[in-house]
Amino acid sequence: MKPKLLVVSGPSGVGKGTLLKRVFTESGLPLTMSVSATTRKPRPGEINGVHYQFLSEEEFEKKRNTGEFLECFEVFGKGTWYGTLRYTVEQELAAGKWVVLEIDVQGARAVKDQFPDAVLLFIEPKDADVLKERLLGRGTETEDAMQQRLATALEELQHAHEFEYRIINDDLEIAVKQFIDIIKSKS
Ligand code: 5GP
């Protein structure tokens, strides 16, 4: 079985995390999540090296300049950087793992350019109202950050058509099954 790179995008608040957790436990495939780097501050309960590598702006910039990122972008307007570390991805692929990147639309494009075999999946909500409710109900961000997330989320929805596979995360059971069926068809 050839190791695969899976890129999962979709707006904040669409439930990618919950969906991916189920896919990880139920697919039976050797999936591993790539830990991105970010300049965002950790949320309560987030662990450095597990959820993200939390870096200062200087540290992030240094890695950017030395080409350590496979891709990196400012995701929510100015100032918050996220990036995929090239070394981790290559190491896991070499170990035979299927590497899952949960990254934004810009990142997905950049990965596809470098890894044309990467499988791109877009997770979308039933409609934009569901997304708004979920995002605003989260309560983990300041009002400004929330509005910026919402604007980015609505913008991201406009790019769903660029993805090979689209999954509507309305009924979680159905979404999990669709996701697993798609990636199994690639093995
Ligand atoms: P959060 O701040 O909620 O953890 O992440 C927000 C969004 O940032 C994610 O939904 C994802 O689209 C994006 N993101 C996370 N890591 C990366 C990364 O390494 N590269 C890019 N381009 N986007 C990322």
mmCIF file of N, CA, C and O in Angstrom, residues 105-162:
data_model
loop_
_atom_site.group_PDB
_atom_site.id
_atom_site.type_symbol
_atom_site.label_atom_id
_atom_site.label_comp_id
_atom_site.label_asym_id
_atom_site.label_seq_id
_atom_site.Cartn_x
_atom_site.Cartn_y
_atom_site.Cartn_z
ATOM 1 N N VAL A 105 -7.404 26.490 2.743
ATOM 2 C CA VAL A 105 -7.502 26.311 1.296
ATOM 3 C C VAL A 105 -6.209 26.714 0.565
ATOM 4 O O VAL A 105 -5.766 26.032 -0.359
ATOM 5 N N GLN A 106 -5.595 27.793 1.016
ATOM 6 C CA GLN A 106 -4.333 28.237 0.388
ATOM 7 C C GLN A 106 -3.268 27.155 0.560
ATOM 8 O O GLN A 106 -2.525 26.831 -0.370
ATOM 9 N N GLY A 107 -3.211 26.594 1.772
ATOM 10 C CA GLY A 107 -2.241 25.541 2.071
ATOM 11 C C GLY A 107 -2.501 24.305 1.218
ATOM 12 O O GLY A 107 -1.568 23.676 0.714
ATOM 13 N N ALA A 108 -3.788 23.972 1.053
ATOM 14 C CA ALA A 108 -4.156 22.787 0.273
ATOM 15 C C ALA A 108 -3.636 22.910 -1.161
ATOM 16 O O ALA A 108 -3.052 21.964 -1.708
ATOM 17 N N ARG A 109 -3.820 24.089 -1.729
ATOM 18 C CA ARG A 109 -3.329 24.330 -3.103
ATOM 19 C C ARG A 109 -1.816 24.151 -3.177
ATOM 20 O O ARG A 109 -1.295 23.526 -4.095
ATOM 21 N N ALA A 110 -1.127 24.716 -2.195
ATOM 22 C CA ALA A 110 0.344 24.665 -2.204
ATOM 23 C C ALA A 110 0.834 23.222 -2.073
ATOM 24 O O ALA A 110 1.828 22.832 -2.694
ATOM 25 N N VAL A 111 0.121 22.416 -1.270
ATOM 26 C CA VAL A 111 0.527 21.016 -1.099
ATOM 27 C C VAL A 111 0.292 20.249 -2.405
ATOM 28 O O VAL A 111 1.145 19.469 -2.852
ATOM 29 N N LYS A 112 -0.858 20.496 -3.043
ATOM 30 C CA LYS A 112 -1.190 19.793 -4.292
ATOM 31 C C LYS A 112 -0.151 20.095 -5.384
ATOM 32 O O LYS A 112 0.190 19.229 -6.181
ATOM 33 N N ASP A 113 0.367 21.325 -5.372
ATOM 34 C CA ASP A 113 1.398 21.686 -6.350
ATOM 35 C C ASP A 113 2.660 20.852 -6.163
ATOM 36 O O ASP A 113 3.329 20.483 -7.119
ATOM 37 N N GLN A 114 2.971 20.580 -4.900
ATOM 38 C CA GLN A 114 4.210 19.846 -4.616
ATOM 39 C C GLN A 114 4.016 18.331 -4.576
ATOM 40 O O GLN A 114 4.941 17.568 -4.823
ATOM 41 N N PHE A 115 2.795 17.916 -4.195
ATOM 42 C CA PHE A 115 2.466 16.484 -4.149
ATOM 43 C C PHE A 115 1.191 16.267 -4.976
ATOM 44 O O PHE A 115 0.092 16.218 -4.423
ATOM 45 N N PRO A 116 1.339 16.117 -6.294
ATOM 46 C CA PRO A 116 0.141 15.992 -7.133
ATOM 47 C C PRO A 116 -0.744 14.794 -6.772
ATOM 48 O O PRO A 116 -1.933 14.788 -7.091
ATOM 49 N N ASP A 117 -0.170 13.789 -6.089
ATOM 50 C CA ASP A 117 -0.969 12.623 -5.697
ATOM 51 C C ASP A 117 -1.759 12.842 -4.418
ATOM 52 O O ASP A 117 -2.531 11.965 -4.008
ATOM 53 N N ALA A 118 -1.557 13.977 -3.764
ATOM 54 C CA ALA A 118 -2.269 14.230 -2.504
ATOM 55 C C ALA A 118 -3.774 14.197 -2.762
ATOM 56 O O ALA A 118 -4.242 14.626 -3.818
ATOM 57 N N VAL A 119 -4.519 13.650 -1.799
ATOM 58 C CA VAL A 119 -5.975 13.577 -1.919
ATOM 59 C C VAL A 119 -6.570 14.743 -1.134
ATOM 60 O O VAL A 119 -6.321 14.876 0.066
ATOM 61 N N LEU A 120 -7.318 15.585 -1.828
ATOM 62 C CA LEU A 120 -7.860 16.792 -1.192
ATOM 63 C C LEU A 120 -9.341 16.633 -0.865
ATOM 64 O O LEU A 120 -10.143 16.349 -1.756
ATOM 65 N N LEU A 121 -9.676 16.822 0.401
ATOM 66 C CA LEU A 121 -11.081 16.711 0.824
ATOM 67 C C LEU A 121 -11.524 18.017 1.465
ATOM 68 O O LEU A 121 -10.800 18.593 2.273
ATOM 69 N N PHE A 122 -12.722 18.443 1.105
ATOM 70 C CA PHE A 122 -13.267 19.672 1.688
ATOM 71 C C PHE A 122 -14.492 19.299 2.518
ATOM 72 O O PHE A 122 -15.405 18.625 2.037
ATOM 73 N N ILE A 123 -14.490 19.732 3.770
ATOM 74 C CA ILE A 123 -15.621 19.439 4.658
ATOM 75 C C ILE A 123 -16.472 20.703 4.738
ATOM 76 O O ILE A 123 -15.946 21.781 5.053
ATOM 77 N N GLU A 124 -17.753 20.553 4.430
ATOM 78 C CA GLU A 124 -18.603 21.752 4.435
ATOM 79 C C GLU A 124 -19.839 21.572 5.313
ATOM 80 O O GLU A 124 -20.253 20.444 5.579
ATOM 81 N N PRO A 125 -20.420 22.681 5.759
ATOM 82 C CA PRO A 125 -21.629 22.581 6.572
ATOM 83 C C PRO A 125 -22.850 22.438 5.673
ATOM 84 O O PRO A 125 -22.736 22.631 4.461
ATOM 85 N N LYS A 126 -23.992 22.112 6.293
ATOM 86 C CA LYS A 126 -25.236 22.005 5.514
ATOM 87 C C LYS A 126 -25.533 23.360 4.862
ATOM 88 O O LYS A 126 -25.860 23.460 3.707
ATOM 89 N N ASP A 127 -25.389 24.431 5.645
ATOM 90 C CA ASP A 127 -25.506 25.782 5.091
ATOM 91 C C ASP A 127 -24.720 26.753 5.973
ATOM 92 O O ASP A 127 -24.289 26.395 7.067
ATOM 93 N N ALA A 128 -24.578 27.969 5.478
ATOM 94 C CA ALA A 128 -23.728 28.934 6.174
ATOM 95 C C ALA A 128 -24.270 29.318 7.554
ATOM 96 O O ALA A 128 -23.505 29.649 8.460
ATOM 97 N N ASP A 129 -25.606 29.233 7.731
ATOM 98 C CA ASP A 129 -26.190 29.605 9.031
ATOM 99 C C ASP A 129 -25.746 28.663 10.138
ATOM 100 O O ASP A 129 -25.482 29.082 11.268
ATOM 101 N N VAL A 130 -25.660 27.387 9.824
ATOM 102 C CA VAL A 130 -25.222 26.388 10.805
ATOM 103 C C VAL A 130 -23.816 26.744 11.284
ATOM 104 O O VAL A 130 -23.485 26.693 12.470
ATOM 105 N N LEU A 131 -23.016 27.147 10.313
ATOM 106 C CA LEU A 131 -21.623 27.480 10.599
ATOM 107 C C LEU A 131 -21.535 28.700 11.519
ATOM 108 O O LEU A 131 -20.788 28.709 12.501
ATOM 109 N N LYS A 132 -22.313 29.713 11.204
ATOM 110 C CA LYS A 132 -22.320 30.935 12.010
ATOM 111 C C LYS A 132 -22.664 30.605 13.446
ATOM 112 O O LYS A 132 -21.979 31.026 14.369
ATOM 113 N N GLU A 133 -23.724 29.826 13.633
ATOM 114 C CA GLU A 133 -24.159 29.456 14.988
ATOM 115 C C GLU A 133 -23.053 28.737 15.744
ATOM 116 O O GLU A 133 -22.769 29.047 16.888
ATOM 117 N N ARG A 134 -22.416 27.802 15.066
ATOM 118 C CA ARG A 134 -21.375 27.014 15.738
ATOM 119 C C ARG A 134 -20.167 27.855 16.092
ATOM 120 O O ARG A 134 -19.609 27.733 17.176
ATOM 121 N N LEU A 135 -19.794 28.706 15.166
ATOM 122 C CA LEU A 135 -18.617 29.549 15.406
ATOM 123 C C LEU A 135 -18.867 30.538 16.530
ATOM 124 O O LEU A 135 -18.034 30.700 17.427
ATOM 125 N N LEU A 136 -20.020 31.178 16.498
ATOM 126 C CA LEU A 136 -20.305 32.202 17.497
ATOM 127 C C LEU A 136 -20.541 31.568 18.864
ATOM 128 O O LEU A 136 -20.266 32.172 19.895
ATOM 129 N N GLY A 137 -20.995 30.326 18.871
ATOM 130 C CA GLY A 137 -21.267 29.644 20.132
ATOM 131 C C GLY A 137 -20.023 29.070 20.792
ATOM 132 O O GLY A 137 -20.066 28.583 21.910
ATOM 133 N N ARG A 138 -18.911 29.124 20.102
ATOM 134 C CA ARG A 138 -17.704 28.487 20.611
ATOM 135 C C ARG A 138 -17.132 29.195 21.848
ATOM 136 O O ARG A 138 -16.678 28.543 22.778
ATOM 137 N N GLY A 139 -17.139 30.531 21.754
ATOM 138 C CA GLY A 139 -16.730 31.326 22.916
ATOM 139 C C GLY A 139 -15.275 31.215 23.337
ATOM 140 O O GLY A 139 -14.940 31.512 24.468
ATOM 141 N N THR A 140 -14.397 30.766 22.428
ATOM 142 C CA THR A 140 -12.984 30.655 22.818
ATOM 143 C C THR A 140 -12.156 31.828 22.295
ATOM 144 O O THR A 140 -10.968 31.900 22.545
ATOM 145 N N GLU A 141 -12.791 32.753 21.569
ATOM 146 C CA GLU A 141 -12.034 33.848 20.962
ATOM 147 C C GLU A 141 -12.627 35.187 21.384
ATOM 148 O O GLU A 141 -13.760 35.258 21.831
ATOM 149 N N THR A 142 -11.879 36.237 21.145
ATOM 150 C CA THR A 142 -12.421 37.576 21.376
ATOM 151 C C THR A 142 -13.406 37.882 20.249
ATOM 152 O O THR A 142 -13.416 37.202 19.224
ATOM 153 N N GLU A 143 -14.212 38.925 20.447
ATOM 154 C CA GLU A 143 -15.215 39.292 19.437
ATOM 155 C C GLU A 143 -14.561 39.557 18.072
ATOM 156 O O GLU A 143 -15.035 39.077 17.052
ATOM 157 N N ASP A 144 -13.446 40.280 18.100
ATOM 158 C CA ASP A 144 -12.759 40.604 16.854
ATOM 159 C C ASP A 144 -12.269 39.358 16.138
ATOM 160 O O ASP A 144 -12.450 39.186 14.926
ATOM 161 N N ALA A 145 -11.626 38.498 16.926
ATOM 162 C CA ALA A 145 -11.074 37.260 16.358
ATOM 163 C C ALA A 145 -12.211 36.412 15.789
ATOM 164 O O ALA A 145 -12.075 35.788 14.736
ATOM 165 N N MET A 146 -13.343 36.414 16.490
ATOM 166 C CA MET A 146 -14.493 35.635 16.052
ATOM 167 C C MET A 146 -15.028 36.140 14.716
ATOM 168 O O MET A 146 -15.323 35.354 13.811
ATOM 169 N N GLN A 147 -15.138 37.459 14.601
ATOM 170 C CA GLN A 147 -15.643 38.046 13.350
ATOM 171 C C GLN A 147 -14.690 37.732 12.201
ATOM 172 O O GLN A 147 -15.109 37.443 11.084
ATOM 173 N N GLN A 148 -13.388 37.752 12.516
ATOM 174 C CA GLN A 148 -12.397 37.457 11.480
ATOM 175 C C GLN A 148 -12.493 35.993 11.046
ATOM 176 O O GLN A 148 -12.413 35.665 9.871
ATOM 177 N N ARG A 149 -12.698 35.111 12.037
ATOM 178 C CA ARG A 149 -12.864 33.686 11.738
ATOM 179 C C ARG A 149 -14.097 33.443 10.872
ATOM 180 O O ARG A 149 -14.082 32.648 9.945
ATOM 181 N N LEU A 150 -15.163 34.157 11.222
ATOM 182 C CA LEU A 150 -16.404 33.998 10.477
ATOM 183 C C LEU A 150 -16.210 34.460 9.029
ATOM 184 O O LEU A 150 -16.601 33.762 8.090
ATOM 185 N N ALA A 151 -15.564 35.605 8.861
ATOM 186 C CA ALA A 151 -15.321 36.124 7.512
ATOM 187 C C ALA A 151 -14.466 35.137 6.718
ATOM 188 O O ALA A 151 -14.762 34.822 5.552
ATOM 189 N N THR A 152 -13.418 34.612 7.364
ATOM 190 C CA THR A 152 -12.544 33.643 6.679
ATOM 191 C C THR A 152 -13.330 32.376 6.336
ATOM 192 O O THR A 152 -13.197 31.821 5.245
ATOM 193 N N ALA A 153 -14.172 31.940 7.282
ATOM 194 C CA ALA A 153 -14.954 30.714 7.072
ATOM 195 C C ALA A 153 -15.870 30.878 5.858
ATOM 196 O O ALA A 153 -15.942 29.994 4.996
ATOM 197 N N LEU A 154 -16.552 32.010 5.780
ATOM 198 C CA LEU A 154 -17.481 32.229 4.666
ATOM 199 C C LEU A 154 -16.711 32.323 3.346
ATOM 200 O O LEU A 154 -17.154 31.835 2.306
ATOM 201 N N GLU A 155 -15.518 32.905 3.415
ATOM 202 C CA GLU A 155 -14.681 33.016 2.227
ATOM 203 C C GLU A 155 -14.225 31.620 1.774
ATOM 204 O O GLU A 155 -14.254 31.289 0.591
ATOM 205 N N GLU A 156 -13.844 30.804 2.758
ATOM 206 C CA GLU A 156 -13.350 29.450 2.424
ATOM 207 C C GLU A 156 -14.416 28.629 1.702
ATOM 208 O O GLU A 156 -14.106 27.846 0.805
ATOM 209 N N LEU A 157 -15.671 28.837 2.111
ATOM 210 C CA LEU A 157 -16.764 28.078 1.480
ATOM 211 C C LEU A 157 -16.823 28.315 -0.025
ATOM 212 O O LEU A 157 -17.238 27.439 -0.779
ATOM 213 N N GLN A 158 -16.381 29.482 -0.439
ATOM 214 C CA GLN A 158 -16.412 29.812 -1.872
ATOM 215 C C GLN A 158 -15.413 28.969 -2.667
ATOM 216 O O GLN A 158 -15.443 28.964 -3.886
ATOM 217 N N HIS A 159 -14.490 28.300 -1.958
ATOM 218 C CA HIS A 159 -13.460 27.548 -2.681
ATOM 219 C C HIS A 159 -13.698 26.037 -2.684
ATOM 220 O O HIS A 159 -12.861 25.282 -3.154
ATOM 221 N N ALA A 160 -14.849 25.634 -2.141
ATOM 222 C CA ALA A 160 -15.137 24.200 -2.043
ATOM 223 C C ALA A 160 -15.011 23.501 -3.401
ATOM 224 O O ALA A 160 -14.526 22.372 -3.488
ATOM 225 N N HIS A 161 -15.417 24.199 -4.453
ATOM 226 C CA HIS A 161 -15.431 23.567 -5.780
ATOM 227 C C HIS A 161 -14.031 23.215 -6.297
ATOM 228 O O HIS A 161 -13.892 22.450 -7.230
ATOM 229 N N GLU A 162 -12.990 23.783 -5.648
ATOM 230 C CA GLU A 162 -11.632 23.463 -6.118
ATOM 231 C C GLU A 162 -11.181 22.074 -5.651
ATOM 232 O O GLU A 162 -10.132 21.595 -6.051
#
